[in-house]
Structure formats: C-alpha cells, structure tokens
PDB file of C-alpha atoms in Angstrom:
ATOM      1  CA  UNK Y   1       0.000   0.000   0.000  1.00 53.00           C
ATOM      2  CA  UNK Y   2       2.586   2.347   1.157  1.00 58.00           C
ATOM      3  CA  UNK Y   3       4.343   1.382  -2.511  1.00 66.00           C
ATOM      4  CA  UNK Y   4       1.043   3.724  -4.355  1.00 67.00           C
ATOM      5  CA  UNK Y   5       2.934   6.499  -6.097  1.00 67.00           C
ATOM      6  CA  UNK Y   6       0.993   9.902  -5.069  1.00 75.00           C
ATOM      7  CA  UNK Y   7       0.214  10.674  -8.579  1.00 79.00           C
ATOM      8  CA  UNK Y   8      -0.520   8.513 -11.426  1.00 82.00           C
ATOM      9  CA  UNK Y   9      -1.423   5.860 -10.030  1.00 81.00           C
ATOM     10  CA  UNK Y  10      -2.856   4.001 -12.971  1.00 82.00           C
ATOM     11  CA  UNK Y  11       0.424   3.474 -13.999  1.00 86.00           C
ATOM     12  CA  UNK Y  12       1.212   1.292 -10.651  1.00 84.00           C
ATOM     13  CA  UNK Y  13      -1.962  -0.965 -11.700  1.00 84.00           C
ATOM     14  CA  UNK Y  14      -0.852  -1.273 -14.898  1.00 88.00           C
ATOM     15  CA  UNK Y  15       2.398  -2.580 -13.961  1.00 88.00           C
ATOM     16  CA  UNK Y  16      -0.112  -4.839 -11.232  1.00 86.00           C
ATOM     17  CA  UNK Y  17      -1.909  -6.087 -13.925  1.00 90.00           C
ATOM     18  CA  UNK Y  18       1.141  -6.609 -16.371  1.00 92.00           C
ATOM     19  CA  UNK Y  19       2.742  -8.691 -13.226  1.00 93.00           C
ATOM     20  CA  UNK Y  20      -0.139 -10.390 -11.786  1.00 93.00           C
ATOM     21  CA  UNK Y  21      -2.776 -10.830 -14.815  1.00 92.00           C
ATOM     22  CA  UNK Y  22      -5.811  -9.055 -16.810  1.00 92.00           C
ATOM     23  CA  UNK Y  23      -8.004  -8.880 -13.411  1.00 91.00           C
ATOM     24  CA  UNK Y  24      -6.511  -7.750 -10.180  1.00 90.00           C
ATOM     25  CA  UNK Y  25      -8.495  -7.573  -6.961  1.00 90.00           C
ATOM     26  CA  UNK Y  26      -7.210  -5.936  -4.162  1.00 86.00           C
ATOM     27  CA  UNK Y  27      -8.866  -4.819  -0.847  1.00 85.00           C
ATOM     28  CA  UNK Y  28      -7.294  -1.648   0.729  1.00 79.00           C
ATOM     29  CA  UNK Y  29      -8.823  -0.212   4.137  1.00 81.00           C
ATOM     30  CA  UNK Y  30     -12.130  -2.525   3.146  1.00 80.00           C
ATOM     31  CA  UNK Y  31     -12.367  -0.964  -0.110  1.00 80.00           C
ATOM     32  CA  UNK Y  32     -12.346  -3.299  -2.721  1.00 83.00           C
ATOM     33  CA  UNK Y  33     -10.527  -2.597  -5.975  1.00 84.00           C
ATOM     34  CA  UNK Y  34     -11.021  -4.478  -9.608  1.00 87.00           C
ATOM     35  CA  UNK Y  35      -7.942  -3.602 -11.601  1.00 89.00           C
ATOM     36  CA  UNK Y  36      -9.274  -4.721 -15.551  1.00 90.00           C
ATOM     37  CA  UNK Y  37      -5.836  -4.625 -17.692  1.00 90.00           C
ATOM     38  CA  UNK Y  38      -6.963  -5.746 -20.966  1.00 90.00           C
ATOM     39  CA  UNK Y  39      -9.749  -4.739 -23.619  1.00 89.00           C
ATOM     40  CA  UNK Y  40     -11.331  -8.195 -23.456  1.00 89.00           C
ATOM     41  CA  UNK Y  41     -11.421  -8.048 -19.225  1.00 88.00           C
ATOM     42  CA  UNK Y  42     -12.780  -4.890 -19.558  1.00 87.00           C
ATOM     43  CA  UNK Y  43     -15.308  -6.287 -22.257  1.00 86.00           C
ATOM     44  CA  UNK Y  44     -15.856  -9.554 -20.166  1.00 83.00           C
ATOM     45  CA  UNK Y  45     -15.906  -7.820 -16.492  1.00 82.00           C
ATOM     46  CA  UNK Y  46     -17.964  -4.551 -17.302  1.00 78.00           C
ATOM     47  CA  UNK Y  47     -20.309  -5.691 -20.465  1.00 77.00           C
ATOM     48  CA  UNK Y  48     -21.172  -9.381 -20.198  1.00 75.00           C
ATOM     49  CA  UNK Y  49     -21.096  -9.151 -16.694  1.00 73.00           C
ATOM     50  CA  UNK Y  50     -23.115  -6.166 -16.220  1.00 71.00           C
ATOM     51  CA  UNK Y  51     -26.251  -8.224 -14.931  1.00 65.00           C
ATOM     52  CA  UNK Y  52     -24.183  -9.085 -11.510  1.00 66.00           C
ATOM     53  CA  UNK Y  53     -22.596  -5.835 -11.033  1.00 65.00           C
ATOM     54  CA  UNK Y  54     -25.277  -3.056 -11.970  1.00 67.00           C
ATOM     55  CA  UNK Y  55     -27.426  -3.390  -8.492  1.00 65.00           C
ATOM     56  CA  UNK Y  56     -27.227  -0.770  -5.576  1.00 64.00           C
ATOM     57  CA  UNK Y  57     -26.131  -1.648  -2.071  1.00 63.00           C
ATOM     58  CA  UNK Y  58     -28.841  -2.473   0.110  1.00 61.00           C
ATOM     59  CA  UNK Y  59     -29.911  -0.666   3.205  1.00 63.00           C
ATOM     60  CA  UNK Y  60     -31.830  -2.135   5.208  1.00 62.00           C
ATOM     61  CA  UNK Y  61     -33.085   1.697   7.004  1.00 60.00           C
ATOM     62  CA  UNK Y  62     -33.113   2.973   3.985  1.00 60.00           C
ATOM     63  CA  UNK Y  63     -35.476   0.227   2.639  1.00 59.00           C
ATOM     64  CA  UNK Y  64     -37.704   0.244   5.452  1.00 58.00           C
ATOM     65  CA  UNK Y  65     -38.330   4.114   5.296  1.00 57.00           C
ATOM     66  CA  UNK Y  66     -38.965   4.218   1.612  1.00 54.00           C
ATOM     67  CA  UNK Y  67     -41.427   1.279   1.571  1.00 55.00           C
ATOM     68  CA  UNK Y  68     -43.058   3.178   4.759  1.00 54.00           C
ATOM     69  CA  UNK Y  69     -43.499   6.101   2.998  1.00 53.00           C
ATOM     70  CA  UNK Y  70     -44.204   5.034  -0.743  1.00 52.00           C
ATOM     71  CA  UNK Y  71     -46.047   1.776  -1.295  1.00 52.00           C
ATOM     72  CA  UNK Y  72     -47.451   0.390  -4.504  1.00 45.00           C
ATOM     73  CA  UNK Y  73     -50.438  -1.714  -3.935  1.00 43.00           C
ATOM     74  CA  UNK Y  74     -48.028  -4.307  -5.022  1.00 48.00           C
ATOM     75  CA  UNK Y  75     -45.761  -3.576  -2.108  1.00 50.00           C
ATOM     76  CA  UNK Y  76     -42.660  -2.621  -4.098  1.00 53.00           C
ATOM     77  CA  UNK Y  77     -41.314   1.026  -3.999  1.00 55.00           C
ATOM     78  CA  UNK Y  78     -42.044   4.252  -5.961  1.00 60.00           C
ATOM     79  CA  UNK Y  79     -38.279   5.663  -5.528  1.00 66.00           C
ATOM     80  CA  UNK Y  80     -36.650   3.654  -8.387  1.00 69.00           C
ATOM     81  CA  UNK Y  81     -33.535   5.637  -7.192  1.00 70.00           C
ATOM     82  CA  UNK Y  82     -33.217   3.233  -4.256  1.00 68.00           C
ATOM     83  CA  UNK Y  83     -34.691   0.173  -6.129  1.00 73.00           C
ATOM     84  CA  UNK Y  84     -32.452  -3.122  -7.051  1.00 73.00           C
ATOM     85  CA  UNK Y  85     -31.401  -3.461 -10.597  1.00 77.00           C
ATOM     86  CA  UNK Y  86     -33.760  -5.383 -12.555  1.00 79.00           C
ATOM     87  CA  UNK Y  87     -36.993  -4.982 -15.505  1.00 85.00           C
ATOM     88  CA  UNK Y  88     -39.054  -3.095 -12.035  1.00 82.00           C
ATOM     89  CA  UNK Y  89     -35.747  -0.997 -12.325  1.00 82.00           C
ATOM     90  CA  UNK Y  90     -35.406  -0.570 -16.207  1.00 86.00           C
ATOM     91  CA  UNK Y  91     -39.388   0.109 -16.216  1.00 88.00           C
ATOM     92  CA  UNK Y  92     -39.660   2.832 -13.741  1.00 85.00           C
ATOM     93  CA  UNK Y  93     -36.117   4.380 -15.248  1.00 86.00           C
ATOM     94  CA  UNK Y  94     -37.661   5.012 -18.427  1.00 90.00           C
ATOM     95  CA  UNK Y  95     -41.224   6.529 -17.488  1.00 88.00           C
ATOM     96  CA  UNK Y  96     -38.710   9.176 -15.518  1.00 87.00           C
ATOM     97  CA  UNK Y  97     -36.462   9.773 -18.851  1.00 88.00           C
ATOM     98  CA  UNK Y  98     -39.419  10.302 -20.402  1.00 88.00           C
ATOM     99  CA  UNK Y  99     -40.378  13.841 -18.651  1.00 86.00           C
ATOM    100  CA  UNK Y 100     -37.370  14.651 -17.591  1.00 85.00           C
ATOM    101  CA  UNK Y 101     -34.227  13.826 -20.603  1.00 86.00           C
ATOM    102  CA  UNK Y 102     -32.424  16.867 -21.871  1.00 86.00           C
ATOM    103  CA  UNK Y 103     -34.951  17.641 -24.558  1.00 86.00           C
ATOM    104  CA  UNK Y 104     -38.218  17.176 -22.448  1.00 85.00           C
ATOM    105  CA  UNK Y 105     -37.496  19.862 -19.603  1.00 82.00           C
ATOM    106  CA  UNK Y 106     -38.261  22.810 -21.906  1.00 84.00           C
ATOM    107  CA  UNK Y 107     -41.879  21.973 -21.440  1.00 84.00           C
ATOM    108  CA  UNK Y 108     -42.021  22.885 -17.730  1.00 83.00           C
ATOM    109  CA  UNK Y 109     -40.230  26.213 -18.229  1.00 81.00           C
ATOM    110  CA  UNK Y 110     -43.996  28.040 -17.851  1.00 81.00           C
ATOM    111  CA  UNK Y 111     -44.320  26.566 -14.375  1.00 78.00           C
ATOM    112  CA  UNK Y 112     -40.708  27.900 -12.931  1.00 72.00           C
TER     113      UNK Y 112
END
C-alpha cells in the first residue's frame, strides 16, 4: 500500500496487472478494488457481466423508510432511485427519462 505512487497511479496498476494478470483484486482499508488490464477483461468484467454488477447496495433503514413512505399496492417502492437493478428498475427508469431527458425539460419552463 505504502508502494502507491501519489500521482498517477494508474500506472502502478498497470504494472499490477502486467505482473499479476488481466483482473486484479485488491482490498485496501475494506475498499475493494477491480484492476481490468486488458480490452477483453474490460469487455468480459464490465459488459457481459453487467447483470451481476449493476445493483445498488442495500440498506436495510433505507429500505424500510422508503417502503413506509411510498407503497405500490403491489408492495414494491415508488423511488426507483433506491430500487435493485432489474426490468421493475429498467421500467420505472424510463417513465422518468421520459419527462425529464435533456430535450423534455423545456416543457415545464412556464411553471418555474
């Protein structure tokens, strides 16, 4: 740890990766770093793997307070912000692009 140059430090993964292989894991302080050295771990890791790695953390407190305060009839939440990653997810993400992408927002200039 004490070896991390205090600049550039992608260059001390990339020697990591060139020494110890395409994907390096390391946990510093609890913090757990993925060190991807090659086009095809990045492809494999960040693309095909996407399905396993694209969910929030879960919080219990938070969890309990959103489904307290905004319940479906079907039980699951309205704040797709705090939501697990899944179709719910996907669903809810793009009724909320639809009002509110780049190009929508003029529309509620009036009501400023």
């Amino acid at each position: 740890m004490f070896d991390m140059p205090q600049s550039r430090q992608w260059s001390a993964f990339r020697d990591l990766s060139r020494k110890l292989g395409d994907v390096v894991y390391l946990q510093v302080f609890g913090q757990s770093i993925v060190v991807l050295g090659s086009p095809d771990a990045i492809f494999e890791y960040l693309d095909k793997q996407s399905a396993n790695t694209s969910d929030r953390v879960q919080t219990p407190m938070i969890e309990l307070n959103i489904k307290a305060l905004f319940v479906y009839r079907s039980g699951s939440s309205l704040n797709f912000g705090f939501m697990p990653y899944g179709q719910w997810w996907r669903r809810h993400r793009r009724a909320f692009w639809q009002y509110f992408h780049r190009n929508a927002v003029g529309q509620y200039q009036q009501t400023q």
